[in-house]
């Protein structure tokens, strides 16, 4: 995802670890839209017979700038 100016974010689905990993160039953990993206991905995965409802969202640090 690209945001204004030089800000970017990457949301990774870790199937083996059963987690969502978030990399954010500004390290902002209070964005309301990120959990919405995760919810959409959970619905998508459910359609693929993968139950990700309880998978945590982890904000990983350090993150490249």
PDB file of N, CA and C in Angstrom:
ATOM      1  N   UNK A   1       0.839  -1.163   0.000  1.00  0.00           N
ATOM      2  CA  UNK A   1       0.000   0.000   0.000  1.00  0.00           C
ATOM      3  C   UNK A   1       0.889   1.233   0.000  1.00  0.00           C
ATOM      4  N   UNK A   2       0.569   2.177  -0.823  1.00  0.00           N
ATOM      5  CA  UNK A   2       1.317   3.426  -0.859  1.00  0.00           C
ATOM      6  C   UNK A   2       0.408   4.525  -0.335  1.00  0.00           C
ATOM      7  N   UNK A   3       0.938   5.328   0.569  1.00  0.00           N
ATOM      8  CA  UNK A   3       0.190   6.441   1.123  1.00  0.00           C
ATOM      9  C   UNK A   3       0.867   7.726   0.688  1.00  0.00           C
ATOM     10  N   UNK A   4       0.309   8.840   1.068  1.00  0.00           N
ATOM     11  CA  UNK A   4       0.852  10.135   0.661  1.00  0.00           C
ATOM     12  C   UNK A   4       2.366  10.212   0.860  1.00  0.00           C
ATOM     13  N   UNK A   5       2.983  10.981   0.048  1.00  0.00           N
ATOM     14  CA  UNK A   5       4.435  11.229   0.065  1.00  0.00           C
ATOM     15  C   UNK A   5       5.225   9.927   0.013  1.00  0.00           C
ATOM     16  N   UNK A   6       6.113   9.727   0.973  1.00  0.00           N
ATOM     17  CA  UNK A   6       6.985   8.551   0.946  1.00  0.00           C
ATOM     18  C   UNK A   6       6.555   7.467   1.923  1.00  0.00           C
ATOM     19  N   UNK A   7       5.367   7.540   2.423  1.00  0.00           N
ATOM     20  CA  UNK A   7       4.875   6.557   3.394  1.00  0.00           C
ATOM     21  C   UNK A   7       4.358   5.320   2.664  1.00  0.00           C
ATOM     22  N   UNK A   8       4.716   4.149   3.180  1.00  0.00           N
ATOM     23  CA  UNK A   8       4.237   2.892   2.604  1.00  0.00           C
ATOM     24  C   UNK A   8       3.958   1.907   3.727  1.00  0.00           C
ATOM     25  N   UNK A   9       3.159   0.900   3.410  1.00  0.00           N
ATOM     26  CA  UNK A   9       2.862  -0.177   4.356  1.00  0.00           C
ATOM     27  C   UNK A   9       2.731  -1.476   3.574  1.00  0.00           C
ATOM     28  N   UNK A  10       3.103  -2.562   4.226  1.00  0.00           N
ATOM     29  CA  UNK A  10       3.023  -3.883   3.616  1.00  0.00           C
ATOM     30  C   UNK A  10       2.363  -4.821   4.614  1.00  0.00           C
ATOM     31  N   UNK A  11       1.298  -5.473   4.198  1.00  0.00           N
ATOM     32  CA  UNK A  11       0.604  -6.444   5.030  1.00  0.00           C
ATOM     33  C   UNK A  11       0.892  -7.828   4.472  1.00  0.00           C
ATOM     34  N   UNK A  12       1.465  -8.699   5.317  1.00  0.00           N
ATOM     35  CA  UNK A  12       1.890 -10.034   4.895  1.00  0.00           C
ATOM     36  C   UNK A  12       1.034 -11.073   5.599  1.00  0.00           C
ATOM     37  N   UNK A  13       0.573 -12.064   4.842  1.00  0.00           N
ATOM     38  CA  UNK A  13      -0.162 -13.187   5.415  1.00  0.00           C
ATOM     39  C   UNK A  13       0.831 -14.323   5.616  1.00  0.00           C
ATOM     40  N   UNK A  14       1.044 -14.712   6.869  1.00  0.00           N
ATOM     41  CA  UNK A  14       1.932 -15.832   7.184  1.00  0.00           C
ATOM     42  C   UNK A  14       1.066 -17.048   7.486  1.00  0.00           C
ATOM     43  N   UNK A  15       0.866 -17.868   6.484  1.00  0.00           N
ATOM     44  CA  UNK A  15       0.002 -19.042   6.632  1.00  0.00           C
ATOM     45  C   UNK A  15       0.596 -20.022   7.647  1.00  0.00           C
ATOM     46  N   UNK A  16       1.892 -20.320   7.542  1.00  0.00           N
ATOM     47  CA  UNK A  16       2.519 -21.283   8.460  1.00  0.00           C
ATOM     48  C   UNK A  16       2.451 -20.817   9.908  1.00  0.00           C
ATOM     49  N   UNK A  17       2.692 -19.528  10.118  1.00  0.00           N
ATOM     50  CA  UNK A  17       2.688 -18.980  11.475  1.00  0.00           C
ATOM     51  C   UNK A  17       1.285 -18.629  11.959  1.00  0.00           C
ATOM     52  N   UNK A  18       0.331 -18.613  11.040  1.00  0.00           N
ATOM     53  CA  UNK A  18      -1.056 -18.241  11.344  1.00  0.00           C
ATOM     54  C   UNK A  18      -1.121 -16.849  11.965  1.00  0.00           C
ATOM     55  N   UNK A  19      -0.510 -15.905  11.244  1.00  0.00           N
ATOM     56  CA  UNK A  19      -0.461 -14.515  11.691  1.00  0.00           C
ATOM     57  C   UNK A  19      -0.493 -13.579  10.487  1.00  0.00           C
ATOM     58  N   UNK A  20      -0.890 -12.349  10.752  1.00  0.00           N
ATOM     59  CA  UNK A  20      -0.761 -11.263   9.791  1.00  0.00           C
ATOM     60  C   UNK A  20       0.358 -10.367  10.304  1.00  0.00           C
ATOM     61  N   UNK A  21       1.289 -10.004   9.434  1.00  0.00           N
ATOM     62  CA  UNK A  21       2.403  -9.138   9.818  1.00  0.00           C
ATOM     63  C   UNK A  21       2.282  -7.820   9.066  1.00  0.00           C
ATOM     64  N   UNK A  22       2.411  -6.746   9.799  1.00  0.00           N
ATOM     65  CA  UNK A  22       2.294  -5.413   9.228  1.00  0.00           C
ATOM     66  C   UNK A  22       3.635  -4.707   9.318  1.00  0.00           C
ATOM     67  N   UNK A  23       4.094  -4.215   8.175  1.00  0.00           N
ATOM     68  CA  UNK A  23       5.295  -3.389   8.100  1.00  0.00           C
ATOM     69  C   UNK A  23       4.839  -2.000   7.685  1.00  0.00           C
ATOM     70  N   UNK A  24       5.187  -0.999   8.461  1.00  0.00           N
ATOM     71  CA  UNK A  24       4.739   0.369   8.200  1.00  0.00           C
ATOM     72  C   UNK A  24       5.944   1.297   8.301  1.00  0.00           C
ATOM     73  N   UNK A  25       6.221   2.030   7.243  1.00  0.00           N
ATOM     74  CA  UNK A  25       7.414   2.879   7.217  1.00  0.00           C
ATOM     75  C   UNK A  25       7.379   3.977   8.279  1.00  0.00           C
ATOM     76  N   UNK A  26       6.194   4.362   8.727  1.00  0.00           N
ATOM     77  CA  UNK A  26       6.086   5.375   9.781  1.00  0.00           C
ATOM     78  C   UNK A  26       5.817   4.765  11.145  1.00  0.00           C
ATOM     79  N   UNK A  27       5.719   3.440  11.190  1.00  0.00           N
ATOM     80  CA  UNK A  27       5.473   2.710  12.439  1.00  0.00           C
ATOM     81  C   UNK A  27       4.195   3.165  13.137  1.00  0.00           C
ATOM     82  N   UNK A  28       3.193   3.546  12.365  1.00  0.00           N
ATOM     83  CA  UNK A  28       1.928   3.986  12.956  1.00  0.00           C
ATOM     84  C   UNK A  28       1.030   2.777  13.202  1.00  0.00           C
ATOM     85  N   UNK A  29       0.699   2.551  14.458  1.00  0.00           N
ATOM     86  CA  UNK A  29      -0.094   1.387  14.844  1.00  0.00           C
ATOM     87  C   UNK A  29      -1.557   1.735  15.085  1.00  0.00           C
ATOM     88  N   UNK A  30      -1.925   2.967  14.875  1.00  0.00           N
ATOM     89  CA  UNK A  30      -3.278   3.400  15.208  1.00  0.00           C
ATOM     90  C   UNK A  30      -4.085   3.779  13.968  1.00  0.00           C
ATOM     91  N   UNK A  31      -3.846   3.095  12.889  1.00  0.00           N
ATOM     92  CA  UNK A  31      -4.582   3.361  11.650  1.00  0.00           C
ATOM     93  C   UNK A  31      -5.833   2.506  11.630  1.00  0.00           C
ATOM     94  N   UNK A  32      -6.969   3.131  11.452  1.00  0.00           N
ATOM     95  CA  UNK A  32      -8.247   2.409  11.471  1.00  0.00           C
ATOM     96  C   UNK A  32      -8.423   1.524  10.244  1.00  0.00           C
ATOM     97  N   UNK A  33      -7.762   1.849   9.137  1.00  0.00           N
ATOM     98  CA  UNK A  33      -7.987   1.086   7.908  1.00  0.00           C
ATOM     99  C   UNK A  33      -7.261  -0.259   7.888  1.00  0.00           C
ATOM    100  N   UNK A  34      -6.188  -0.420   8.629  1.00  0.00           N
ATOM    101  CA  UNK A  34      -5.428  -1.676   8.600  1.00  0.00           C
ATOM    102  C   UNK A  34      -6.260  -2.849   9.121  1.00  0.00           C
ATOM    103  N   UNK A  35      -6.913  -2.744  10.284  1.00  0.00           N
ATOM    104  CA  UNK A  35      -7.774  -3.855  10.715  1.00  0.00           C
ATOM    105  C   UNK A  35      -8.895  -4.161   9.711  1.00  0.00           C
ATOM    106  N   UNK A  36      -9.353  -3.143   8.992  1.00  0.00           N
ATOM    107  CA  UNK A  36     -10.374  -3.380   7.960  1.00  0.00           C
ATOM    108  C   UNK A  36      -9.805  -4.231   6.829  1.00  0.00           C
ATOM    109  N   UNK A  37      -8.578  -3.955   6.420  1.00  0.00           N
ATOM    110  CA  UNK A  37      -7.930  -4.785   5.397  1.00  0.00           C
ATOM    111  C   UNK A  37      -7.764  -6.218   5.889  1.00  0.00           C
ATOM    112  N   UNK A  38      -7.369  -6.362   7.153  1.00  0.00           N
ATOM    113  CA  UNK A  38      -7.195  -7.700   7.728  1.00  0.00           C
ATOM    114  C   UNK A  38      -8.530  -8.444   7.737  1.00  0.00           C
ATOM    115  N   UNK A  39      -9.604  -7.769   8.097  1.00  0.00           N
ATOM    116  CA  UNK A  39     -10.928  -8.407   8.088  1.00  0.00           C
ATOM    117  C   UNK A  39     -11.312  -8.868   6.685  1.00  0.00           C
ATOM    118  N   UNK A  40     -11.014  -8.050   5.683  1.00  0.00           N
ATOM    119  CA  UNK A  40     -11.292  -8.450   4.299  1.00  0.00           C
ATOM    120  C   UNK A  40     -10.481  -9.687   3.916  1.00  0.00           C
ATOM    121  N   UNK A  41      -9.226  -9.717   4.322  1.00  0.00           N
ATOM    122  CA  UNK A  41      -8.381 -10.879   4.029  1.00  0.00           C
ATOM    123  C   UNK A  41      -8.880 -12.127   4.747  1.00  0.00           C
ATOM    124  N   UNK A  42      -9.368 -11.972   5.958  1.00  0.00           N
ATOM    125  CA  UNK A  42      -9.921 -13.115   6.695  1.00  0.00           C
ATOM    126  C   UNK A  42     -11.127 -13.694   5.962  1.00  0.00           C
ATOM    127  N   UNK A  43     -11.984 -12.820   5.449  1.00  0.00           N
ATOM    128  CA  UNK A  43     -13.142 -13.294   4.675  1.00  0.00           C
ATOM    129  C   UNK A  43     -12.690 -14.009   3.404  1.00  0.00           C
ATOM    130  N   UNK A  44     -11.695 -13.463   2.739  1.00  0.00           N
ATOM    131  CA  UNK A  44     -11.158 -14.097   1.537  1.00  0.00           C
ATOM    132  C   UNK A  44     -10.601 -15.479   1.864  1.00  0.00           C
ATOM    133  N   UNK A  45      -9.804 -15.568   2.915  1.00  0.00           N
ATOM    134  CA  UNK A  45      -9.201 -16.847   3.294  1.00  0.00           C
ATOM    135  C   UNK A  45     -10.261 -17.870   3.694  1.00  0.00           C
ATOM    136  N   UNK A  46     -11.326 -17.399   4.324  1.00  0.00           N
ATOM    137  CA  UNK A  46     -12.407 -18.316   4.703  1.00  0.00           C
ATOM    138  C   UNK A  46     -13.010 -18.949   3.456  1.00  0.00           C
ATOM    139  N   UNK A  47     -13.116 -18.195   2.379  1.00  0.00           N
ATOM    140  CA  UNK A  47     -13.605 -18.725   1.110  1.00  0.00           C
ATOM    141  C   UNK A  47     -12.670 -19.761   0.510  1.00  0.00           C
ATOM    142  N   UNK A  48     -11.418 -19.747   0.949  1.00  0.00           N
ATOM    143  CA  UNK A  48     -10.414 -20.723   0.504  1.00  0.00           C
ATOM    144  C   UNK A  48     -10.251 -21.843   1.532  1.00  0.00           C
ATOM    145  N   UNK A  49     -11.192 -21.929   2.471  1.00  0.00           N
ATOM    146  CA  UNK A  49     -11.211 -22.960   3.518  1.00  0.00           C
ATOM    147  C   UNK A  49     -10.032 -22.835   4.482  1.00  0.00           C
ATOM    148  N   UNK A  50      -9.635 -21.590   4.761  1.00  0.00           N
ATOM    149  CA  UNK A  50      -8.601 -21.314   5.757  1.00  0.00           C
ATOM    150  C   UNK A  50      -9.241 -20.439   6.829  1.00  0.00           C
ATOM    151  N   UNK A  51      -9.313 -20.939   8.048  1.00  0.00           N
ATOM    152  CA  UNK A  51      -9.942 -20.196   9.137  1.00  0.00           C
ATOM    153  C   UNK A  51      -8.900 -19.306   9.814  1.00  0.00           C
ATOM    154  N   UNK A  52      -8.919 -18.030   9.486  1.00  0.00           N
ATOM    155  CA  UNK A  52      -7.945 -17.079  10.021  1.00  0.00           C
ATOM    156  C   UNK A  52      -8.573 -16.137  11.041  1.00  0.00           C
ATOM    157  N   UNK A  53      -9.766 -16.463  11.519  1.00  0.00           N
ATOM    158  CA  UNK A  53     -10.479 -15.561  12.429  1.00  0.00           C
ATOM    159  C   UNK A  53      -9.688 -15.204  13.683  1.00  0.00           C
ATOM    160  N   UNK A  54      -8.895 -16.112  14.193  1.00  0.00           N
ATOM    161  CA  UNK A  54      -8.167 -15.867  15.444  1.00  0.00           C
ATOM    162  C   UNK A  54      -6.696 -15.528  15.229  1.00  0.00           C
ATOM    163  N   UNK A  55      -6.300 -15.351  13.985  1.00  0.00           N
ATOM    164  CA  UNK A  55      -4.908 -15.010  13.703  1.00  0.00           C
ATOM    165  C   UNK A  55      -4.634 -13.579  14.174  1.00  0.00           C
ATOM    166  N   UNK A  56      -3.537 -13.362  14.885  1.00  0.00           N
ATOM    167  CA  UNK A  56      -3.232 -12.009  15.349  1.00  0.00           C
ATOM    168  C   UNK A  56      -2.618 -11.145  14.242  1.00  0.00           C
ATOM    169  N   UNK A  57      -2.777  -9.851  14.428  1.00  0.00           N
ATOM    170  CA  UNK A  57      -2.109  -8.858  13.584  1.00  0.00           C
ATOM    171  C   UNK A  57      -0.919  -8.340  14.375  1.00  0.00           C
ATOM    172  N   UNK A  58       0.276  -8.540  13.842  1.00  0.00           N
ATOM    173  CA  UNK A  58       1.495  -8.105  14.521  1.00  0.00           C
ATOM    174  C   UNK A  58       2.156  -6.982  13.715  1.00  0.00           C
ATOM    175  N   UNK A  59       2.494  -5.921  14.417  1.00  0.00           N
ATOM    176  CA  UNK A  59       3.230  -4.817  13.811  1.00  0.00           C
ATOM    177  C   UNK A  59       4.705  -5.068  14.066  1.00  0.00           C
ATOM    178  N   UNK A  60       5.442  -5.328  13.005  1.00  0.00           N
ATOM    179  CA  UNK A  60       6.840  -5.715  13.159  1.00  0.00           C
ATOM    180  C   UNK A  60       7.761  -4.502  13.126  1.00  0.00           C
ATOM    181  N   UNK A  61       8.742  -4.554  14.002  1.00  0.00           N
ATOM    182  CA  UNK A  61       9.713  -3.491  14.120  1.00  0.00           C
ATOM    183  C   UNK A  61      11.064  -4.148  14.363  1.00  0.00           C
ATOM    184  N   UNK A  62      12.129  -3.777  13.777  1.00  0.00           N
ATOM    185  CA  UNK A  62      12.280  -2.585  12.963  1.00  0.00           C
ATOM    186  C   UNK A  62      11.733  -2.773  11.554  1.00  0.00           C
ATOM    187  N   UNK A  63      11.383  -1.675  10.975  1.00  0.00           N
ATOM    188  CA  UNK A  63      10.852  -1.675   9.616  1.00  0.00           C
ATOM    189  C   UNK A  63      11.727  -0.752   8.772  1.00  0.00           C
ATOM    190  N   UNK A  64      12.125  -1.175   7.580  1.00  0.00           N
ATOM    191  CA  UNK A  64      12.946  -0.304   6.726  1.00  0.00           C
ATOM    192  C   UNK A  64      12.229   1.007   6.423  1.00  0.00           C
ATOM    193  N   UNK A  65      12.986   2.052   6.295  1.00  0.00           N
ATOM    194  CA  UNK A  65      12.407   3.365   5.992  1.00  0.00           C
ATOM    195  C   UNK A  65      12.377   3.606   4.523  1.00  0.00           C
TER     196      UNK A  65
END
